[in-house]
Amino acid sequence: MARALINAPAKAKRGDIIEIKTLISHNMETGFRPDNTGKAVPRDIITDFICKYNGQEIFRAELFPAIAANPFLTFYTVATESGTLSFEWTGDNGFTATESVDITVE
Amino acid sequence: MKPAAAVVFATAVLGATAIAAEIPLADRKSGYEYMGRETRAMQDDDTANPGMLWVLDGEALWNRKEGAAAKSCADCHGDARASMKGVAARYPAFSTERGRPVNLEQRINICRAEQQQSTPLPFESKELLALAAYVGRQSRGMPIEIADDERTKPFLQAGRELFTQRQGQLNLSCAQCHDDNWGQKLAGAVIPQGHPTGYPLYRLEWQALGSLQRRLRNCLFGMRAVSYPSGAPEYVDLELYLMWRARGMPIETPAVRP
């Protein structure tokens, strides 16, 4: 059950710079922490994040063990046309999560 | 009797209840006020506040049928946005079933046992925190109102005594930091007044949501004192006293703290 929260404007003027904020629930287990028996807890992190605007990639991030739990990523883009912003997170142990929001550009 | 002797006498009569410097109501500050700009922004924006991830989980749990009775919270309480408004601001509250005050997590587990005929959720489990956060969220901005009546008085008093009692290898009481020295520095961090206005809250250090009891355990550990098991009556008394001490302050659940 991966929860994600997206904050992007529902409406924008053509040419506006818009801020997109994304937050996803994930433990981001580093792989370096020992458990009660002294054995390292296996790494379990999100490794990649991609944001597409009407199918075209506009932002990509690689994530590493030093990134805190529940990664919060914020970035900017130019509002060019109405459509969909889609978000995709992938990670260890076959983790995937997707989310999308619509935007109207006037 | 000389005035000095009178003071000594009065202190002796009041005994353990005489607190060196209880914070005047108008001078009270939420931990929020000691936070940096970025951490405040995190708490203020529901899409940046990681505590909201638990609130969303809590909403799903609220509507999920549970236990032998196959009832959800919503089957009895309906829409939490209406029925749970202000509830968290009144907890810990006296439970007639238990004959003593119970905190919100315990109240949820009483409902689970008696209404849903299900097993109690373990303290600090993701599910219990999620439900508590969801219920707590409905009271955001509402003033804390703890019943100070004949039934709760002895427990409030017990909580106050725990708060002012020196304990642990460092021989410290809660009051020495949070009543007498708030606003000063302990190592690099500011000592807050210790008002539990935003629990369960997201602590950046924990990278997760946690309960007030978890926070109290942290403090006891720092004092090199023996902590109580989760759900212990001592914790609930202390929670009751702390909430009473923060009476009138607005609920911030789910808050963010460093």
mmCIF file of C-alpha atoms in Angstrom:
data_model
loop_
_atom_site.group_PDB
_atom_site.id
_atom_site.type_symbol
_atom_site.label_atom_id
_atom_site.label_comp_id
_atom_site.label_asym_id
_atom_site.label_seq_id
_atom_site.Cartn_x
_atom_site.Cartn_y
_atom_site.Cartn_z
ATOM 1 C CA MET A 1 0.000 0.000 0.000
ATOM 2 C CA ALA A 2 2.086 2.875 -1.261
ATOM 3 C CA ARG A 3 0.409 6.195 -0.755
ATOM 4 C CA ALA A 4 1.396 9.214 -2.809
ATOM 5 C CA LEU A 5 0.440 12.852 -2.516
ATOM 6 C CA ILE A 6 0.769 15.187 -5.480
ATOM 7 C CA ASN A 7 0.514 18.952 -5.382
ATOM 8 C CA ALA A 8 0.325 20.466 -8.858
ATOM 9 C CA PRO A 9 -1.897 23.318 -10.024
ATOM 10 C CA ALA A 10 -5.116 22.160 -11.700
ATOM 11 C CA LYS A 11 -5.099 25.289 -13.874
ATOM 12 C CA ALA A 12 -2.284 27.366 -15.315
ATOM 13 C CA LYS A 13 -1.701 30.030 -17.953
ATOM 14 C CA ARG A 14 0.264 29.005 -21.043
ATOM 15 C CA GLY A 15 3.947 29.707 -20.470
ATOM 16 C CA ASP A 16 3.658 29.816 -16.679
ATOM 17 C CA ILE A 17 6.325 28.133 -14.596
ATOM 18 C CA ILE A 18 4.529 25.676 -12.326
ATOM 19 C CA GLU A 19 5.787 23.907 -9.227
ATOM 20 C CA ILE A 20 5.061 20.213 -8.787
ATOM 21 C CA LYS A 21 5.451 18.566 -5.389
ATOM 22 C CA THR A 22 5.379 14.820 -4.872
ATOM 23 C CA LEU A 23 5.429 12.807 -1.659
ATOM 24 C CA ILE A 24 5.349 9.009 -1.467
ATOM 25 C CA SER A 25 5.286 6.620 1.459
ATOM 26 C CA HIS A 26 8.325 4.341 1.482
ATOM 27 C CA ASN A 27 10.645 3.105 4.256
ATOM 28 C CA MET A 28 13.838 3.696 2.227
ATOM 29 C CA GLU A 29 15.683 0.992 4.151
ATOM 30 C CA THR A 30 19.352 1.767 3.550
ATOM 31 C CA GLY A 31 20.790 -1.753 3.674
ATOM 32 C CA PHE A 32 23.370 -0.606 6.221
ATOM 33 C CA ARG A 33 21.322 -0.909 9.409
ATOM 34 C CA PRO A 34 21.810 -4.033 11.509
ATOM 35 C CA ASP A 35 18.784 -5.852 12.914
ATOM 36 C CA ASN A 36 18.541 -7.357 16.421
ATOM 37 C CA THR A 37 20.825 -10.215 15.469
ATOM 38 C CA GLY A 38 23.504 -7.967 13.959
ATOM 39 C CA LYS A 39 22.732 -8.920 10.370
ATOM 40 C CA ALA A 40 22.227 -6.049 7.954
ATOM 41 C CA VAL A 41 18.598 -5.418 6.994
ATOM 42 C CA PRO A 42 18.483 -5.856 3.195
ATOM 43 C CA ARG A 43 18.313 -2.673 1.172
ATOM 44 C CA ASP A 44 14.818 -1.640 0.103
ATOM 45 C CA ILE A 45 14.683 1.771 -1.524
ATOM 46 C CA ILE A 46 13.049 3.616 -4.373
ATOM 47 C CA THR A 47 15.687 3.906 -7.081
ATOM 48 C CA ASP A 48 14.009 5.907 -9.841
ATOM 49 C CA PHE A 49 11.386 8.553 -10.306
ATOM 50 C CA ILE A 50 10.056 9.819 -13.620
ATOM 51 C CA CYS A 51 7.520 12.538 -14.354
ATOM 52 C CA LYS A 52 5.936 12.724 -17.791
ATOM 53 C CA TYR A 53 3.861 15.562 -19.213
ATOM 54 C CA ASN A 54 1.514 14.206 -21.869
ATOM 55 C CA GLY A 55 3.821 11.228 -22.334
ATOM 56 C CA GLN A 56 6.980 13.272 -22.628
ATOM 57 C CA GLU A 57 9.561 12.924 -19.891
ATOM 58 C CA ILE A 58 10.148 16.252 -18.145
ATOM 59 C CA PHE A 59 11.875 15.208 -14.932
ATOM 60 C CA ARG A 60 13.826 12.177 -13.771
ATOM 61 C CA ALA A 61 15.570 11.453 -10.499
ATOM 62 C CA GLU A 62 17.754 8.654 -9.231
ATOM 63 C CA LEU A 63 17.422 7.936 -5.524
ATOM 64 C CA PHE A 64 20.071 6.471 -3.226
ATOM 65 C CA PRO A 65 20.230 4.968 0.281
ATOM 66 C CA ALA A 66 21.063 8.313 1.901
ATOM 67 C CA ILE A 67 17.636 9.707 0.999
ATOM 68 C CA ALA A 68 15.213 9.843 3.926
ATOM 69 C CA ALA A 69 12.056 7.775 4.232
ATOM 70 C CA ASN A 70 8.935 9.029 2.427
ATOM 71 C CA PRO A 71 10.828 10.898 -0.322
ATOM 72 C CA PHE A 72 9.524 14.376 -1.108
ATOM 73 C CA LEU A 73 10.542 15.678 -4.521
ATOM 74 C CA THR A 74 9.641 19.061 -5.890
ATOM 75 C CA PHE A 75 10.489 20.461 -9.293
ATOM 76 C CA TYR A 76 9.313 22.964 -11.895
ATOM 77 C CA THR A 77 8.118 22.851 -15.463
ATOM 78 C CA VAL A 78 6.574 25.212 -18.000
ATOM 79 C CA ALA A 79 2.835 24.796 -18.585
ATOM 80 C CA THR A 80 2.614 24.274 -22.335
ATOM 81 C CA GLU A 81 -0.658 22.472 -22.992
ATOM 82 C CA SER A 82 -3.626 20.870 -21.230
ATOM 83 C CA GLY A 83 -3.212 17.219 -20.402
ATOM 84 C CA THR A 84 -1.902 14.807 -17.845
ATOM 85 C CA LEU A 85 1.099 14.777 -15.567
ATOM 86 C CA SER A 86 2.036 11.210 -14.762
ATOM 87 C CA PHE A 87 4.412 10.087 -12.056
ATOM 88 C CA GLU A 88 6.181 6.765 -11.713
ATOM 89 C CA TRP A 89 8.335 5.455 -8.886
ATOM 90 C CA THR A 90 10.287 2.213 -9.172
ATOM 91 C CA GLY A 91 12.530 0.529 -6.657
ATOM 92 C CA ASP A 92 13.950 -2.576 -5.025
ATOM 93 C CA ASN A 93 11.943 -5.799 -4.708
ATOM 94 C CA GLY A 94 9.837 -4.916 -7.727
ATOM 95 C CA PHE A 95 8.400 -1.777 -6.137
ATOM 96 C CA THR A 96 6.340 0.346 -8.521
ATOM 97 C CA ALA A 97 3.819 3.082 -7.929
ATOM 98 C CA THR A 98 2.084 5.384 -10.372
ATOM 99 C CA GLU A 99 -0.029 8.454 -9.975
ATOM 100 C CA SER A 100 -1.385 11.067 -12.369
ATOM 101 C CA VAL A 101 -3.070 14.445 -12.235
ATOM 102 C CA ASP A 102 -4.773 16.523 -14.908
ATOM 103 C CA ILE A 103 -3.846 20.072 -15.749
ATOM 104 C CA THR A 104 -5.787 22.627 -17.760
ATOM 105 C CA VAL A 105 -3.717 25.232 -19.582
ATOM 106 C CA GLU A 106 -5.464 28.328 -20.845
ATOM 107 C CA MET B 1 5.278 33.767 61.967
ATOM 108 C CA LYS B 2 7.895 35.596 59.899
ATOM 109 C CA PRO B 3 7.165 35.878 56.152
ATOM 110 C CA ALA B 4 10.105 33.638 55.238
ATOM 111 C CA ALA B 5 8.916 30.962 57.605
ATOM 112 C CA ALA B 6 5.415 31.266 56.170
ATOM 113 C CA VAL B 7 6.757 30.540 52.686
ATOM 114 C CA VAL B 8 8.611 27.472 53.933
ATOM 115 C CA PHE B 9 5.479 26.321 55.731
ATOM 116 C CA ALA B 10 3.289 26.821 52.668
ATOM 117 C CA THR B 11 5.728 24.878 50.504
ATOM 118 C CA ALA B 12 5.810 22.063 53.022
ATOM 119 C CA VAL B 13 2.016 21.873 53.147
ATOM 120 C CA LEU B 14 1.662 21.821 49.376
ATOM 121 C CA GLY B 15 4.401 19.187 49.317
ATOM 122 C CA ALA B 16 5.063 17.509 46.010
ATOM 123 C CA THR B 17 2.292 19.435 44.278
ATOM 124 C CA ALA B 18 4.140 22.749 44.580
ATOM 125 C CA ILE B 19 5.717 23.229 41.184
ATOM 126 C CA ALA B 20 8.640 25.570 40.953
ATOM 127 C CA ALA B 21 7.334 27.515 37.990
ATOM 128 C CA GLU B 22 4.259 26.301 36.161
ATOM 129 C CA ILE B 23 4.171 28.164 32.837
ATOM 130 C CA PRO B 24 1.591 30.988 32.839
ATOM 131 C CA LEU B 25 -1.192 30.195 30.343
ATOM 132 C CA ALA B 26 -0.390 33.203 28.152
ATOM 133 C CA ASP B 27 3.304 32.258 27.856
ATOM 134 C CA ARG B 28 2.718 28.795 26.503
ATOM 135 C CA LYS B 29 4.194 27.939 23.117
ATOM 136 C CA SER B 30 3.746 24.985 20.842
ATOM 137 C CA GLY B 31 6.892 23.208 19.673
ATOM 138 C CA TYR B 32 5.923 24.552 16.244
ATOM 139 C CA GLU B 33 7.174 27.981 17.240
ATOM 140 C CA TYR B 34 10.705 26.675 17.768
ATOM 141 C CA MET B 35 10.931 25.038 14.355
ATOM 142 C CA GLY B 36 12.777 26.320 11.328
ATOM 143 C CA ARG B 37 11.037 27.766 8.290
ATOM 144 C CA GLU B 38 11.347 24.579 6.214
ATOM 145 C CA THR B 39 9.926 22.307 8.909
ATOM 146 C CA ARG B 40 7.003 24.676 9.470
ATOM 147 C CA ALA B 41 6.312 24.691 5.733
ATOM 148 C CA MET B 42 6.253 20.892 5.812
ATOM 149 C CA GLN B 43 3.621 20.836 8.543
ATOM 150 C CA ASP B 44 1.513 23.585 6.997
ATOM 151 C CA ASP B 45 1.164 22.020 3.547
ATOM 152 C CA ASP B 46 -0.965 18.875 3.587
ATOM 153 C CA THR B 47 0.722 17.596 0.445
ATOM 154 C CA ALA B 48 4.195 18.030 1.946
ATOM 155 C CA ASN B 49 3.356 16.745 5.430
ATOM 156 C CA PRO B 50 4.335 13.057 5.554
ATOM 157 C CA GLY B 51 1.916 12.579 8.461
ATOM 158 C CA MET B 52 -0.873 12.888 5.896
ATOM 159 C CA LEU B 53 0.218 9.541 4.413
ATOM 160 C CA TRP B 54 -0.870 7.938 7.696
ATOM 161 C CA VAL B 55 -4.056 9.994 7.733
ATOM 162 C CA LEU B 56 -4.937 8.587 4.299
ATOM 163 C CA ASP B 57 -4.254 5.058 5.540
ATOM 164 C CA GLY B 58 -6.386 5.813 8.575
ATOM 165 C CA GLU B 59 -9.274 6.890 6.374
ATOM 166 C CA ALA B 60 -9.115 3.565 4.529
ATOM 167 C CA LEU B 61 -9.022 1.663 7.840
ATOM 168 C CA TRP B 62 -11.958 3.688 9.163
ATOM 169 C CA ASN B 63 -14.104 2.327 6.360
ATOM 170 C CA ARG B 64 -12.774 -1.253 6.421
ATOM 171 C CA LYS B 65 -14.945 -3.958 7.985
ATOM 172 C CA GLU B 66 -13.105 -5.726 10.806
ATOM 173 C CA GLY B 67 -13.432 -8.599 13.230
ATOM 174 C CA ALA B 68 -16.145 -11.176 13.913
ATOM 175 C CA ALA B 69 -18.806 -8.466 13.879
ATOM 176 C CA ALA B 70 -17.709 -7.432 10.363
ATOM 177 C CA LYS B 71 -18.279 -3.790 11.271
ATOM 178 C CA SER B 72 -16.232 -0.804 10.265
ATOM 179 C CA CYS B 73 -15.675 2.292 12.391
ATOM 180 C CA ALA B 74 -17.891 4.114 9.909
ATOM 181 C CA ASP B 75 -20.794 1.686 10.490
ATOM 182 C CA CYS B 76 -21.250 3.116 14.003
ATOM 183 C CA HIS B 77 -19.637 6.554 13.789
ATOM 184 C CA GLY B 78 -20.470 7.520 10.204
ATOM 185 C CA ASP B 79 -18.416 10.213 8.579
ATOM 186 C CA ALA B 80 -15.408 10.881 10.809
ATOM 187 C CA ARG B 81 -15.181 14.445 9.551
ATOM 188 C CA ALA B 82 -18.366 15.163 11.489
ATOM 189 C CA SER B 83 -18.464 12.540 14.247
ATOM 190 C CA MET B 84 -14.795 12.725 15.269
ATOM 191 C CA LYS B 85 -14.542 16.510 15.214
ATOM 192 C CA GLY B 86 -13.083 17.620 18.537
ATOM 193 C CA VAL B 87 -12.775 14.101 19.943
ATOM 194 C CA ALA B 88 -8.963 13.964 20.003
ATOM 195 C CA ALA B 89 -8.937 17.313 21.814
ATOM 196 C CA ARG B 90 -10.693 15.632 24.769
ATOM 197 C CA TYR B 91 -8.376 12.616 25.140
ATOM 198 C CA PRO B 92 -7.150 11.008 27.402
ATOM 199 C CA ALA B 93 -10.716 10.787 28.717
ATOM 200 C CA PHE B 94 -12.303 8.810 31.542
ATOM 201 C CA SER B 95 -13.562 5.409 30.493
ATOM 202 C CA THR B 96 -16.333 3.916 32.621
ATOM 203 C CA GLU B 97 -15.455 0.425 31.324
ATOM 204 C CA ARG B 98 -11.869 0.710 32.520
ATOM 205 C CA GLY B 99 -12.516 2.875 35.572
ATOM 206 C CA ARG B 100 -9.644 5.177 34.614
ATOM 207 C CA PRO B 101 -8.647 7.525 31.820
ATOM 208 C CA VAL B 102 -7.671 5.965 28.499
ATOM 209 C CA ASN B 103 -5.852 7.597 25.620
ATOM 210 C CA LEU B 104 -7.081 7.728 22.034
ATOM 211 C CA GLU B 105 -5.182 4.602 20.968
ATOM 212 C CA GLN B 106 -6.634 2.638 23.890
ATOM 213 C CA ARG B 107 -10.102 3.951 23.080
ATOM 214 C CA ILE B 108 -9.723 2.707 19.493
ATOM 215 C CA ASN B 109 -8.694 -0.704 20.811
ATOM 216 C CA ILE B 110 -11.671 -0.814 23.221
ATOM 217 C CA CYS B 111 -13.936 -0.199 20.227
ATOM 218 C CA ARG B 112 -12.137 -2.904 18.277
ATOM 219 C CA ALA B 113 -12.557 -5.431 21.075
ATOM 220 C CA GLU B 114 -16.126 -4.638 22.042
ATOM 221 C CA GLN B 115 -17.812 -3.408 18.873
ATOM 222 C CA GLN B 116 -15.855 -5.115 16.114
ATOM 223 C CA GLN B 117 -14.970 -8.207 18.183
ATOM 224 C CA SER B 118 -11.478 -8.086 16.829
ATOM 225 C CA THR B 119 -7.974 -8.254 18.275
ATOM 226 C CA PRO B 120 -6.404 -5.060 19.607
ATOM 227 C CA LEU B 121 -3.878 -3.362 17.369
ATOM 228 C CA PRO B 122 -0.382 -3.296 18.910
ATOM 229 C CA PHE B 123 0.816 0.064 20.210
ATOM 230 C CA GLU B 124 3.042 1.907 17.734
ATOM 231 C CA SER B 125 1.779 -0.302 14.889
ATOM 232 C CA LYS B 126 1.268 1.469 11.609
ATOM 233 C CA GLU B 127 -2.466 0.733 11.656
ATOM 234 C CA LEU B 128 -3.120 2.080 15.150
ATOM 235 C CA LEU B 129 -1.079 5.210 14.437
ATOM 236 C CA ALA B 130 -2.961 5.673 11.158
ATOM 237 C CA LEU B 131 -6.358 5.474 12.864
ATOM 238 C CA ALA B 132 -5.252 7.786 15.674
ATOM 239 C CA ALA B 133 -3.855 10.251 13.131
ATOM 240 C CA TYR B 134 -7.065 10.148 11.100
ATOM 241 C CA VAL B 135 -9.228 10.749 14.169
ATOM 242 C CA GLY B 136 -6.788 13.390 15.442
ATOM 243 C CA ARG B 137 -6.792 15.202 12.103
ATOM 244 C CA GLN B 138 -10.521 15.901 12.480
ATOM 245 C CA SER B 139 -9.751 18.084 15.516
ATOM 246 C CA ARG B 140 -7.033 20.174 13.910
ATOM 247 C CA GLY B 141 -7.248 23.773 15.049
ATOM 248 C CA MET B 142 -9.649 22.970 17.900
ATOM 249 C CA PRO B 143 -8.659 23.831 21.481
ATOM 250 C CA ILE B 144 -7.623 21.051 23.849
ATOM 251 C CA GLU B 145 -10.330 20.495 26.463
ATOM 252 C CA ILE B 146 -9.492 18.004 29.172
ATOM 253 C CA ALA B 147 -12.197 17.203 31.703
ATOM 254 C CA ASP B 148 -10.971 18.296 35.129
ATOM 255 C CA ASP B 149 -13.615 16.669 37.332
ATOM 256 C CA GLU B 150 -13.914 14.356 40.321
ATOM 257 C CA ARG B 151 -13.305 11.248 38.232
ATOM 258 C CA THR B 152 -10.160 12.456 36.471
ATOM 259 C CA LYS B 153 -8.676 14.464 39.343
ATOM 260 C CA PRO B 154 -6.715 11.641 41.017
ATOM 261 C CA PHE B 155 -5.190 10.629 37.689
ATOM 262 C CA LEU B 156 -4.383 14.220 36.780
ATOM 263 C CA GLN B 157 -2.688 14.524 40.161
ATOM 264 C CA ALA B 158 -0.735 11.298 39.583
ATOM 265 C CA GLY B 159 0.389 12.636 36.210
ATOM 266 C CA ARG B 160 1.467 15.911 37.745
ATOM 267 C CA GLU B 161 3.469 14.058 40.388
ATOM 268 C CA LEU B 162 5.218 11.994 37.706
ATOM 269 C CA PHE B 163 5.988 15.185 35.817
ATOM 270 C CA THR B 164 7.648 16.806 38.822
ATOM 271 C CA GLN B 165 9.307 13.687 40.235
ATOM 272 C CA ARG B 166 13.056 13.335 39.786
ATOM 273 C CA GLN B 167 14.003 10.047 38.229
ATOM 274 C CA GLY B 168 16.716 8.147 36.399
ATOM 275 C CA GLN B 169 20.463 8.176 36.774
ATOM 276 C CA LEU B 170 20.564 11.860 35.859
ATOM 277 C CA ASN B 171 18.060 12.515 38.649
ATOM 278 C CA LEU B 172 15.962 14.859 36.511
ATOM 279 C CA SER B 173 12.255 15.594 36.442
ATOM 280 C CA CYS B 174 10.240 16.525 33.352
ATOM 281 C CA ALA B 175 9.467 19.868 35.001
ATOM 282 C CA GLN B 176 13.126 20.816 35.380
ATOM 283 C CA CYS B 177 13.479 21.012 31.610
ATOM 284 C CA HIS B 178 9.982 21.806 30.388
ATOM 285 C CA ASP B 179 8.725 24.143 33.143
ATOM 286 C CA ASP B 180 11.938 25.722 34.434
ATOM 287 C CA ASN B 181 14.277 25.806 31.445
ATOM 288 C CA TRP B 182 12.198 25.901 28.273
ATOM 289 C CA GLY B 183 13.650 28.071 25.549
ATOM 290 C CA GLN B 184 17.216 27.275 26.719
ATOM 291 C CA LYS B 185 19.501 24.939 24.841
ATOM 292 C CA LEU B 186 20.101 21.277 25.611
ATOM 293 C CA ALA B 187 23.170 20.498 23.520
ATOM 294 C CA GLY B 188 22.263 22.027 20.147
ATOM 295 C CA ALA B 189 18.493 21.795 20.467
ATOM 296 C CA VAL B 190 16.028 24.217 22.012
ATOM 297 C CA ILE B 191 14.138 22.778 24.982
ATOM 298 C CA PRO B 192 10.438 23.084 24.127
ATOM 299 C CA GLN B 193 7.692 23.446 26.704
ATOM 300 C CA GLY B 194 6.540 19.944 25.939
ATOM 301 C CA HIS B 195 2.937 20.491 24.920
ATOM 302 C CA PRO B 196 1.513 17.401 23.166
ATOM 303 C CA THR B 197 -0.543 19.354 20.642
ATOM 304 C CA GLY B 198 0.243 17.394 17.484
ATOM 305 C CA TYR B 199 0.320 13.682 18.320
ATOM 306 C CA PRO B 200 0.601 11.296 16.659
ATOM 307 C CA LEU B 201 3.236 13.332 14.846
ATOM 308 C CA TYR B 202 5.861 12.881 12.172
ATOM 309 C CA ARG B 203 9.289 13.263 13.644
ATOM 310 C CA LEU B 204 12.059 13.759 11.117
ATOM 311 C CA GLU B 205 14.431 11.893 13.430
ATOM 312 C CA TRP B 206 12.124 8.861 13.420
ATOM 313 C CA GLN B 207 11.361 9.186 9.702
ATOM 314 C CA ALA B 208 7.916 7.986 10.720
ATOM 315 C CA LEU B 209 4.804 8.830 12.659
ATOM 316 C CA GLY B 210 4.967 8.141 16.382
ATOM 317 C CA SER B 211 2.782 8.406 19.453
ATOM 318 C CA LEU B 212 3.161 10.607 22.507
ATOM 319 C CA GLN B 213 4.169 7.529 24.491
ATOM 320 C CA ARG B 214 7.047 6.931 22.113
ATOM 321 C CA ARG B 215 8.159 10.504 22.687
ATOM 322 C CA LEU B 216 7.875 10.101 26.466
ATOM 323 C CA ARG B 217 9.982 6.948 26.232
ATOM 324 C CA ASN B 218 12.622 8.998 24.376
ATOM 325 C CA CYS B 219 12.737 11.521 27.223
ATOM 326 C CA LEU B 220 12.906 8.794 29.897
ATOM 327 C CA PHE B 221 15.725 7.149 27.984
ATOM 328 C CA GLY B 222 17.558 10.483 27.890
ATOM 329 C CA MET B 223 17.126 10.804 31.647
ATOM 330 C CA ARG B 224 18.557 7.268 32.001
ATOM 331 C CA ALA B 225 15.286 6.306 33.669
ATOM 332 C CA VAL B 226 13.398 3.035 33.384
ATOM 333 C CA SER B 227 10.563 3.424 30.898
ATOM 334 C CA TYR B 228 7.138 1.840 31.234
ATOM 335 C CA PRO B 229 5.617 -0.723 28.882
ATOM 336 C CA SER B 230 3.424 0.740 26.108
ATOM 337 C CA GLY B 231 -0.047 1.584 27.354
ATOM 338 C CA ALA B 232 1.055 1.604 31.008
ATOM 339 C CA PRO B 233 -1.227 3.629 33.331
ATOM 340 C CA GLU B 234 1.732 5.848 34.270
ATOM 341 C CA TYR B 235 2.054 6.983 30.659
ATOM 342 C CA VAL B 236 -1.661 7.670 30.380
ATOM 343 C CA ASP B 237 -1.630 9.721 33.614
ATOM 344 C CA LEU B 238 1.299 11.698 32.261
ATOM 345 C CA GLU B 239 -0.472 12.168 28.920
ATOM 346 C CA LEU B 240 -3.558 13.364 30.764
ATOM 347 C CA TYR B 241 -1.549 15.879 32.772
ATOM 348 C CA LEU B 242 0.344 17.092 29.695
ATOM 349 C CA MET B 243 -2.867 17.584 27.734
ATOM 350 C CA TRP B 244 -4.431 19.414 30.677
ATOM 351 C CA ARG B 245 -1.298 21.548 30.889
ATOM 352 C CA ALA B 246 -1.810 22.403 27.179
ATOM 353 C CA ARG B 247 -5.545 23.117 27.636
ATOM 354 C CA GLY B 248 -6.857 25.673 25.184
ATOM 355 C CA MET B 249 -3.972 25.233 22.755
ATOM 356 C CA PRO B 250 -4.987 24.185 19.227
ATOM 357 C CA ILE B 251 -4.548 20.593 18.017
ATOM 358 C CA GLU B 252 -1.995 20.309 15.170
ATOM 359 C CA THR B 253 -2.312 16.593 14.368
ATOM 360 C CA PRO B 254 -0.481 15.327 12.384
ATOM 361 C CA ALA B 255 2.308 17.734 13.334
ATOM 362 C CA VAL B 256 5.877 17.633 12.047
ATOM 363 C CA ARG B 257 8.777 17.978 14.476
ATOM 364 C CA PRO B 258 12.528 17.761 13.983
#
